[in-house]
mmCIF file with all atom_site columns, C-alpha atoms in Angstrom:
data_model
loop_
_atom_site.group_PDB
_atom_site.id
_atom_site.type_symbol
_atom_site.label_atom_id
_atom_site.label_alt_id
_atom_site.label_comp_id
_atom_site.label_asym_id
_atom_site.label_entity_id
_atom_site.label_seq_id
_atom_site.pdbx_PDB_ins_code
_atom_site.Cartn_x
_atom_site.Cartn_y
_atom_site.Cartn_z
_atom_site.occupancy
_atom_site.B_iso_or_equiv
_atom_site.pdbx_formal_charge
_atom_site.auth_seq_id
_atom_site.auth_comp_id
_atom_site.auth_asym_id
_atom_site.auth_atom_id
_atom_site.pdbx_PDB_model_num
ATOM 1   C CA . ILE A 1 1   ? 47.366 -30.663 -13.866 1.00 0.00 ? 64  ILE A CA 1
ATOM 2   C CA . CYS A 1 2   ? 44.373 -28.255 -13.326 1.00 0.00 ? 65  CYS A CA 1
ATOM 3   C CA . GLN A 1 3   ? 44.577 -28.431 -9.617  1.00 0.00 ? 66  GLN A CA 1
ATOM 4   C CA . ALA A 1 4   ? 48.349 -27.997 -9.562  1.00 0.00 ? 67  ALA A CA 1
ATOM 5   C CA . GLY A 1 5   ? 47.840 -24.804 -11.628 1.00 0.00 ? 68  GLY A CA 1
ATOM 6   C CA . GLY A 1 6   ? 45.165 -23.479 -9.148  1.00 0.00 ? 69  GLY A CA 1
ATOM 7   C CA . ILE A 1 7   ? 42.351 -24.242 -11.566 1.00 0.00 ? 70  ILE A CA 1
ATOM 8   C CA . VAL A 1 8   ? 39.152 -26.177 -10.373 1.00 0.00 ? 71  VAL A CA 1
ATOM 9   C CA . PRO A 1 9   ? 38.607 -29.017 -12.963 1.00 0.00 ? 72  PRO A CA 1
ATOM 10  C CA . MET A 1 10  ? 35.116 -29.749 -14.108 1.00 0.00 ? 73  MET A CA 1
ATOM 11  C CA . VAL A 1 11  ? 34.825 -33.597 -14.153 1.00 0.00 ? 74  VAL A CA 1
ATOM 12  C CA . GLU A 1 12  ? 32.271 -34.330 -16.954 1.00 0.00 ? 75  GLU A CA 1
ATOM 13  C CA . PRO A 1 13  ? 30.988 -37.824 -17.253 1.00 0.00 ? 76  PRO A CA 1
ATOM 14  C CA . GLU A 1 14  ? 27.884 -37.849 -19.393 1.00 0.00 ? 77  GLU A CA 1
ATOM 15  C CA . VAL A 1 15  ? 25.395 -40.532 -20.346 1.00 0.00 ? 78  VAL A CA 1
ATOM 16  C CA . LEU A 1 16  ? 23.472 -39.278 -23.318 1.00 0.00 ? 79  LEU A CA 1
ATOM 17  C CA . MET A 1 17  ? 19.733 -39.218 -23.651 1.00 0.00 ? 80  MET A CA 1
ATOM 18  C CA . ASP A 1 18  ? 19.774 -40.223 -27.268 1.00 0.00 ? 81  ASP A CA 1
ATOM 19  C CA . GLY A 1 19  ? 18.146 -43.494 -27.911 1.00 0.00 ? 82  GLY A CA 1
ATOM 20  C CA . ASP A 1 20  ? 15.167 -45.402 -26.588 1.00 0.00 ? 83  ASP A CA 1
ATOM 21  C CA . HIS A 1 21  ? 16.492 -46.680 -23.193 1.00 0.00 ? 84  HIS A CA 1
ATOM 22  C CA . ASP A 1 22  ? 14.221 -46.248 -20.195 1.00 0.00 ? 85  ASP A CA 1
ATOM 23  C CA . ILE A 1 23  ? 15.078 -44.382 -16.951 1.00 0.00 ? 86  ILE A CA 1
ATOM 24  C CA . ASP A 1 24  ? 16.206 -47.405 -15.247 1.00 0.00 ? 87  ASP A CA 1
ATOM 25  C CA . LYS A 1 25  ? 18.729 -48.251 -17.910 1.00 0.00 ? 88  LYS A CA 1
ATOM 26  C CA . CYS A 1 26  ? 20.010 -44.695 -17.684 1.00 0.00 ? 89  CYS A CA 1
ATOM 27  C CA . ALA A 1 27  ? 20.185 -45.184 -13.828 1.00 0.00 ? 90  ALA A CA 1
ATOM 28  C CA . GLU A 1 28  ? 22.217 -48.382 -14.413 1.00 0.00 ? 91  GLU A CA 1
ATOM 29  C CA . VAL A 1 29  ? 24.676 -46.958 -16.868 1.00 0.00 ? 92  VAL A CA 1
ATOM 30  C CA . THR A 1 30  ? 25.102 -43.580 -15.074 1.00 0.00 ? 93  THR A CA 1
ATOM 31  C CA . GLU A 1 31  ? 25.894 -45.450 -11.746 1.00 0.00 ? 94  GLU A CA 1
ATOM 32  C CA . TRP A 1 32  ? 28.478 -47.540 -13.497 1.00 0.00 ? 95  TRP A CA 1
ATOM 33  C CA . VAL A 1 33  ? 30.012 -44.422 -15.199 1.00 0.00 ? 96  VAL A CA 1
ATOM 34  C CA . LEU A 1 34  ? 30.081 -42.485 -11.875 1.00 0.00 ? 97  LEU A CA 1
ATOM 35  C CA . LYS A 1 35  ? 31.679 -45.379 -9.964  1.00 0.00 ? 98  LYS A CA 1
ATOM 36  C CA . GLU A 1 36  ? 34.291 -45.813 -12.535 1.00 0.00 ? 99  GLU A CA 1
ATOM 37  C CA . GLN A 1 37  ? 34.929 -42.012 -12.723 1.00 0.00 ? 100 GLN A CA 1
ATOM 38  C CA . PHE A 1 38  ? 35.522 -41.916 -8.948  1.00 0.00 ? 101 PHE A CA 1
ATOM 39  C CA . HIS A 1 39  ? 37.714 -44.915 -9.058  1.00 0.00 ? 102 HIS A CA 1
ATOM 40  C CA . GLN A 1 40  ? 39.871 -43.334 -11.715 1.00 0.00 ? 103 GLN A CA 1
ATOM 41  C CA . LEU A 1 41  ? 40.041 -40.051 -9.773  1.00 0.00 ? 104 LEU A CA 1
ATOM 42  C CA . HIS A 1 42  ? 41.133 -42.035 -6.656  1.00 0.00 ? 105 HIS A CA 1
ATOM 43  C CA . TYR A 1 43  ? 43.771 -43.848 -8.603  1.00 0.00 ? 106 TYR A CA 1
ATOM 44  C CA . ALA A 1 44  ? 45.047 -40.491 -9.952  1.00 0.00 ? 107 ALA A CA 1
ATOM 45  C CA . ARG A 1 45  ? 45.139 -39.051 -6.370  1.00 0.00 ? 108 ARG A CA 1
ATOM 46  C CA . ILE A 1 46  ? 42.833 -36.219 -7.267  1.00 0.00 ? 109 ILE A CA 1
ATOM 47  C CA . PRO A 1 47  ? 41.584 -34.297 -4.135  1.00 0.00 ? 110 PRO A CA 1
ATOM 48  C CA . LEU A 1 48  ? 37.740 -34.494 -4.480  1.00 0.00 ? 111 LEU A CA 1
ATOM 49  C CA . GLU A 1 49  ? 37.332 -31.184 -2.485  1.00 0.00 ? 112 GLU A CA 1
ATOM 50  C CA . GLY A 1 50  ? 38.918 -29.457 -5.414  1.00 0.00 ? 113 GLY A CA 1
ATOM 51  C CA . ILE A 1 51  ? 36.582 -30.593 -8.326  1.00 0.00 ? 114 ILE A CA 1
ATOM 52  C CA . ILE A 1 52  ? 33.174 -29.873 -9.651  1.00 0.00 ? 115 ILE A CA 1
ATOM 53  C CA . LEU A 1 53  ? 31.239 -32.731 -10.969 1.00 0.00 ? 116 LEU A CA 1
ATOM 54  C CA . LYS A 1 54  ? 29.228 -31.995 -14.223 1.00 0.00 ? 117 LYS A CA 1
ATOM 55  C CA . PRO A 1 55  ? 27.030 -35.154 -14.902 1.00 0.00 ? 118 PRO A CA 1
ATOM 56  C CA . ASN A 1 56  ? 23.825 -35.862 -16.595 1.00 0.00 ? 119 ASN A CA 1
ATOM 57  C CA . MET A 1 57  ? 20.526 -36.319 -14.894 1.00 0.00 ? 120 MET A CA 1
ATOM 58  C CA . VAL A 1 58  ? 19.008 -39.795 -14.915 1.00 0.00 ? 121 VAL A CA 1
ATOM 59  C CA . ILE A 1 59  ? 16.396 -39.551 -17.560 1.00 0.00 ? 122 ILE A CA 1
ATOM 60  C CA . SER A 1 60  ? 14.650 -41.534 -20.155 1.00 0.00 ? 123 SER A CA 1
ATOM 61  C CA . GLY A 1 61  ? 15.960 -41.590 -23.755 1.00 0.00 ? 124 GLY A CA 1
ATOM 62  C CA . LYS A 1 62  ? 14.421 -39.245 -26.155 1.00 0.00 ? 125 LYS A CA 1
ATOM 63  C CA . LYS A 1 63  ? 12.914 -42.038 -28.063 1.00 0.00 ? 126 LYS A CA 1
ATOM 64  C CA . CYS A 1 64  ? 11.748 -43.989 -25.221 1.00 0.00 ? 127 CYS A CA 1
ATOM 65  C CA . ALA A 1 65  ? 7.963  -44.691 -25.310 1.00 0.00 ? 128 ALA A CA 1
ATOM 66  C CA . LYS A 1 66  ? 7.382  -44.021 -21.612 1.00 0.00 ? 129 LYS A CA 1
ATOM 67  C CA . GLN A 1 67  ? 8.916  -40.811 -20.507 1.00 0.00 ? 130 GLN A CA 1
ATOM 68  C CA . ALA A 1 68  ? 9.660  -40.544 -16.757 1.00 0.00 ? 131 ALA A CA 1
ATOM 69  C CA . SER A 1 69  ? 7.973  -37.915 -14.670 1.00 0.00 ? 132 SER A CA 1
ATOM 70  C CA . ALA A 1 70  ? 9.930  -34.948 -13.234 1.00 0.00 ? 133 ALA A CA 1
ATOM 71  C CA . GLU A 1 71  ? 9.516  -36.445 -9.841  1.00 0.00 ? 134 GLU A CA 1
ATOM 72  C CA . GLU A 1 72  ? 10.945 -39.852 -10.982 1.00 0.00 ? 135 GLU A CA 1
ATOM 73  C CA . VAL A 1 73  ? 13.986 -38.038 -12.621 1.00 0.00 ? 136 VAL A CA 1
ATOM 74  C CA . ALA A 1 74  ? 14.747 -36.155 -9.483  1.00 0.00 ? 137 ALA A CA 1
ATOM 75  C CA . GLU A 1 75  ? 14.354 -39.200 -7.240  1.00 0.00 ? 138 GLU A CA 1
ATOM 76  C CA . LYS A 1 76  ? 16.428 -41.606 -9.478  1.00 0.00 ? 139 LYS A CA 1
ATOM 77  C CA . THR A 1 77  ? 19.101 -39.060 -10.097 1.00 0.00 ? 140 THR A CA 1
ATOM 78  C CA . LEU A 1 78  ? 19.456 -38.487 -6.253  1.00 0.00 ? 141 LEU A CA 1
ATOM 79  C CA . LYS A 1 79  ? 19.472 -42.200 -5.615  1.00 0.00 ? 142 LYS A CA 1
ATOM 80  C CA . VAL A 1 80  ? 22.413 -42.722 -8.117  1.00 0.00 ? 143 VAL A CA 1
ATOM 81  C CA . LEU A 1 81  ? 24.363 -39.601 -6.803  1.00 0.00 ? 144 LEU A CA 1
ATOM 82  C CA . LYS A 1 82  ? 24.006 -40.898 -3.337  1.00 0.00 ? 145 LYS A CA 1
ATOM 83  C CA . ARG A 1 83  ? 25.288 -44.296 -4.286  1.00 0.00 ? 146 ARG A CA 1
ATOM 84  C CA . CYS A 1 84  ? 28.288 -42.979 -6.216  1.00 0.00 ? 147 CYS A CA 1
ATOM 85  C CA . VAL A 1 85  ? 29.439 -39.426 -5.283  1.00 0.00 ? 148 VAL A CA 1
ATOM 86  C CA . PRO A 1 86  ? 31.451 -38.933 -2.208  1.00 0.00 ? 149 PRO A CA 1
ATOM 87  C CA . ALA A 1 87  ? 30.460 -36.150 0.140   1.00 0.00 ? 150 ALA A CA 1
ATOM 88  C CA . ALA A 1 88  ? 33.870 -34.542 -0.314  1.00 0.00 ? 151 ALA A CA 1
ATOM 89  C CA . VAL A 1 89  ? 32.773 -33.323 -3.658  1.00 0.00 ? 152 VAL A CA 1
ATOM 90  C CA . PRO A 1 90  ? 31.612 -29.818 -2.973  1.00 0.00 ? 153 PRO A CA 1
ATOM 91  C CA . GLY A 1 91  ? 29.343 -29.355 -6.061  1.00 0.00 ? 154 GLY A CA 1
ATOM 92  C CA . ILE A 1 92  ? 27.459 -30.971 -8.779  1.00 0.00 ? 155 ILE A CA 1
ATOM 93  C CA . ALA A 1 93  ? 26.637 -28.772 -11.871 1.00 0.00 ? 156 ALA A CA 1
ATOM 94  C CA . PHE A 1 94  ? 24.210 -30.632 -14.043 1.00 0.00 ? 157 PHE A CA 1
ATOM 95  C CA . LEU A 1 95  ? 24.278 -30.688 -17.893 1.00 0.00 ? 158 LEU A CA 1
ATOM 96  C CA . SER A 1 96  ? 20.921 -30.079 -19.414 1.00 0.00 ? 159 SER A CA 1
ATOM 97  C CA . GLY A 1 97  ? 21.717 -32.920 -21.953 1.00 0.00 ? 160 GLY A CA 1
ATOM 98  C CA . GLY A 1 98  ? 19.076 -32.097 -24.356 1.00 0.00 ? 161 GLY A CA 1
ATOM 99  C CA . GLN A 1 99  ? 16.157 -31.485 -21.975 1.00 0.00 ? 162 GLN A CA 1
ATOM 100 C CA . SER A 1 100 ? 13.845 -28.639 -22.532 1.00 0.00 ? 163 SER A CA 1
ATOM 101 C CA . SER A 1 101 ? 14.531 -25.537 -20.557 1.00 0.00 ? 164 SER A CA 1
ATOM 102 C CA . VAL A 1 102 ? 11.647 -25.928 -18.347 1.00 0.00 ? 165 VAL A CA 1
ATOM 103 C CA . ASP A 1 103 ? 12.224 -29.626 -17.791 1.00 0.00 ? 166 ASP A CA 1
ATOM 104 C CA . ALA A 1 104 ? 15.836 -29.109 -16.725 1.00 0.00 ? 167 ALA A CA 1
ATOM 105 C CA . THR A 1 105 ? 14.848 -26.226 -14.383 1.00 0.00 ? 168 THR A CA 1
ATOM 106 C CA . LYS A 1 106 ? 11.935 -28.366 -12.834 1.00 0.00 ? 169 LYS A CA 1
ATOM 107 C CA . HIS A 1 107 ? 14.279 -31.422 -12.395 1.00 0.00 ? 170 HIS A CA 1
ATOM 108 C CA . LEU A 1 108 ? 16.968 -29.320 -10.645 1.00 0.00 ? 171 LEU A CA 1
ATOM 109 C CA . SER A 1 109 ? 14.451 -27.535 -8.281  1.00 0.00 ? 172 SER A CA 1
ATOM 110 C CA . LEU A 1 110 ? 12.821 -30.947 -7.290  1.00 0.00 ? 173 LEU A CA 1
ATOM 111 C CA . MET A 1 111 ? 16.195 -32.196 -6.294  1.00 0.00 ? 174 MET A CA 1
ATOM 112 C CA . ASN A 1 112 ? 17.135 -29.226 -4.281  1.00 0.00 ? 175 ASN A CA 1
ATOM 113 C CA . ALA A 1 113 ? 13.796 -29.151 -2.568  1.00 0.00 ? 176 ALA A CA 1
ATOM 114 C CA . SER A 1 114 ? 14.210 -32.706 -1.427  1.00 0.00 ? 177 SER A CA 1
ATOM 115 C CA . GLY A 1 115 ? 16.191 -31.811 1.556   1.00 0.00 ? 178 GLY A CA 1
ATOM 116 C CA . MET A 1 116 ? 19.646 -31.813 2.947   1.00 0.00 ? 179 MET A CA 1
ATOM 117 C CA . LEU A 1 117 ? 22.245 -33.121 0.478   1.00 0.00 ? 180 LEU A CA 1
ATOM 118 C CA . PRO A 1 118 ? 26.060 -33.527 0.989   1.00 0.00 ? 181 PRO A CA 1
ATOM 119 C CA . TRP A 1 119 ? 26.825 -31.461 -2.099  1.00 0.00 ? 182 TRP A CA 1
ATOM 120 C CA . LYS A 1 120 ? 25.612 -28.195 -3.614  1.00 0.00 ? 183 LYS A CA 1
ATOM 121 C CA . LEU A 1 121 ? 23.456 -28.844 -6.820  1.00 0.00 ? 184 LEU A CA 1
ATOM 122 C CA . THR A 1 122 ? 23.352 -26.258 -9.517  1.00 0.00 ? 185 THR A CA 1
ATOM 123 C CA . PHE A 1 123 ? 23.379 -25.945 -13.297 1.00 0.00 ? 186 PHE A CA 1
ATOM 124 C CA . SER A 1 124 ? 25.804 -25.737 -16.063 1.00 0.00 ? 187 SER A CA 1
ATOM 125 C CA . TYR A 1 125 ? 23.243 -25.732 -18.866 1.00 0.00 ? 188 TYR A CA 1
ATOM 126 C CA . GLY A 1 126 ? 23.900 -24.737 -22.441 1.00 0.00 ? 189 GLY A CA 1
ATOM 127 C CA . ARG A 1 127 ? 20.990 -25.457 -24.553 1.00 0.00 ? 190 ARG A CA 1
ATOM 128 C CA . ALA A 1 128 ? 18.437 -25.327 -21.663 1.00 0.00 ? 191 ALA A CA 1
ATOM 129 C CA . LEU A 1 129 ? 19.849 -21.850 -20.730 1.00 0.00 ? 192 LEU A CA 1
ATOM 130 C CA . GLN A 1 130 ? 20.108 -20.386 -24.312 1.00 0.00 ? 193 GLN A CA 1
ATOM 131 C CA . ALA A 1 131 ? 17.411 -22.121 -26.327 1.00 0.00 ? 194 ALA A CA 1
ATOM 132 C CA . ASP A 1 132 ? 14.643 -19.640 -25.437 1.00 0.00 ? 195 ASP A CA 1
ATOM 133 C CA . ALA A 1 133 ? 16.717 -16.631 -25.984 1.00 0.00 ? 196 ALA A CA 1
ATOM 134 C CA . LEU A 1 134 ? 17.942 -17.958 -29.363 1.00 0.00 ? 197 LEU A CA 1
ATOM 135 C CA . LYS A 1 135 ? 14.320 -18.634 -30.397 1.00 0.00 ? 198 LYS A CA 1
ATOM 136 C CA . ALA A 1 136 ? 13.309 -15.238 -29.414 1.00 0.00 ? 199 ALA A CA 1
ATOM 137 C CA . TRP A 1 137 ? 16.152 -13.538 -31.140 1.00 0.00 ? 200 TRP A CA 1
ATOM 138 C CA . GLY A 1 138 ? 15.792 -15.581 -34.463 1.00 0.00 ? 201 GLY A CA 1
ATOM 139 C CA . GLY A 1 139 ? 18.802 -13.661 -35.812 1.00 0.00 ? 202 GLY A CA 1
ATOM 140 C CA . LYS A 1 140 ? 16.987 -10.455 -36.247 1.00 0.00 ? 203 LYS A CA 1
ATOM 141 C CA . ALA A 1 141 ? 18.349 -7.115  -34.538 1.00 0.00 ? 204 ALA A CA 1
ATOM 142 C CA . GLU A 1 142 ? 14.830 -6.035  -33.640 1.00 0.00 ? 205 GLU A CA 1
ATOM 143 C CA . ASN A 1 143 ? 14.533 -9.084  -31.410 1.00 0.00 ? 206 ASN A CA 1
ATOM 144 C CA . VAL A 1 144 ? 17.570 -8.470  -29.201 1.00 0.00 ? 207 VAL A CA 1
ATOM 145 C CA . ALA A 1 145 ? 15.494 -6.944  -26.367 1.00 0.00 ? 208 ALA A CA 1
ATOM 146 C CA . ALA A 1 146 ? 13.140 -10.007 -26.472 1.00 0.00 ? 209 ALA A CA 1
ATOM 147 C CA . ALA A 1 147 ? 16.121 -12.325 -26.469 1.00 0.00 ? 210 ALA A CA 1
ATOM 148 C CA . ARG A 1 148 ? 17.656 -10.596 -23.513 1.00 0.00 ? 211 ARG A CA 1
ATOM 149 C CA . LYS A 1 149 ? 14.427 -10.896 -21.668 1.00 0.00 ? 212 LYS A CA 1
ATOM 150 C CA . ALA A 1 150 ? 14.068 -14.503 -22.398 1.00 0.00 ? 213 ALA A CA 1
ATOM 151 C CA . PHE A 1 151 ? 17.664 -15.277 -21.319 1.00 0.00 ? 214 PHE A CA 1
ATOM 152 C CA . ALA A 1 152 ? 17.214 -13.343 -18.093 1.00 0.00 ? 215 ALA A CA 1
ATOM 153 C CA . HIS A 1 153 ? 13.940 -15.052 -17.369 1.00 0.00 ? 216 HIS A CA 1
ATOM 154 C CA . ARG A 1 154 ? 15.562 -18.492 -17.805 1.00 0.00 ? 217 ARG A CA 1
ATOM 155 C CA . ALA A 1 155 ? 18.623 -17.588 -15.685 1.00 0.00 ? 218 ALA A CA 1
ATOM 156 C CA . LYS A 1 156 ? 16.393 -16.418 -12.939 1.00 0.00 ? 219 LYS A CA 1
ATOM 157 C CA . MET A 1 157 ? 14.160 -19.570 -13.110 1.00 0.00 ? 220 MET A CA 1
ATOM 158 C CA . ASN A 1 158 ? 17.446 -21.742 -12.919 1.00 0.00 ? 221 ASN A CA 1
ATOM 159 C CA . ALA A 1 159 ? 18.711 -19.621 -9.958  1.00 0.00 ? 222 ALA A CA 1
ATOM 160 C CA . LEU A 1 160 ? 15.454 -20.241 -8.155  1.00 0.00 ? 223 LEU A CA 1
ATOM 161 C CA . ALA A 1 161 ? 15.792 -24.004 -9.018  1.00 0.00 ? 224 ALA A CA 1
ATOM 162 C CA . ALA A 1 162 ? 19.258 -24.205 -7.659  1.00 0.00 ? 225 ALA A CA 1
ATOM 163 C CA . ASN A 1 163 ? 17.675 -23.198 -4.325  1.00 0.00 ? 226 ASN A CA 1
ATOM 164 C CA . GLY A 1 164 ? 14.548 -25.632 -4.705  1.00 0.00 ? 227 GLY A CA 1
ATOM 165 C CA . LYS A 1 165 ? 12.371 -22.409 -4.972  1.00 0.00 ? 228 LYS A CA 1
ATOM 166 C CA . TRP A 1 166 ? 11.167 -22.935 -8.584  1.00 0.00 ? 229 TRP A CA 1
ATOM 167 C CA . SER A 1 167 ? 7.508  -23.962 -9.384  1.00 0.00 ? 230 SER A CA 1
ATOM 168 C CA . ASP A 1 168 ? 5.276  -23.942 -12.495 1.00 0.00 ? 231 ASP A CA 1
ATOM 169 C CA . ALA A 1 169 ? 3.382  -20.806 -10.866 1.00 0.00 ? 232 ALA A CA 1
ATOM 170 C CA . VAL A 1 170 ? 6.608  -18.897 -10.620 1.00 0.00 ? 233 VAL A CA 1
ATOM 171 C CA . GLU A 1 171 ? 7.642  -19.857 -14.153 1.00 0.00 ? 234 GLU A CA 1
ATOM 172 C CA . LYS A 1 172 ? 4.297  -18.538 -15.512 1.00 0.00 ? 235 LYS A CA 1
ATOM 173 C CA . ALA A 1 173 ? 4.082  -15.381 -13.251 1.00 0.00 ? 236 ALA A CA 1
ATOM 174 C CA . ALA A 1 174 ? 7.557  -14.010 -14.117 1.00 0.00 ? 237 ALA A CA 1
#
């Protein structure tokens, strides 16, 4: 319906990071969800060239005793995407899914820095884009300038990550 109306649909399958599952379980479930999602898109005759995929990253559950490293998150997320997402999909805009703002930025940058990919990887963060600004604001009018500065900083860091150019040094220097 969206495509018939000239609108690009955001296809948003999400595996939540709630729980104590490890990164391998997240990879397994995310792979199943993505494969099923693309089967259903195929059955519905949806042109993949006209969608944006908005998935989760492959990550350990919040309550998992062993949290995966940023490098492992990037590696396993790309591995699952390469197994499941056709090259016809032009772009993948990740959910932050409850990750910290810096972690979501770091994971995206590592994936984009990994080399040539068949899709453009970017962000569609909610909490990870707004959290720092909301914390700086705290509901007080006198903090609006600080909140704007925090939001602009996070947006700039995510823009760098979308090009694989973010680093801890850039984060701290800006």
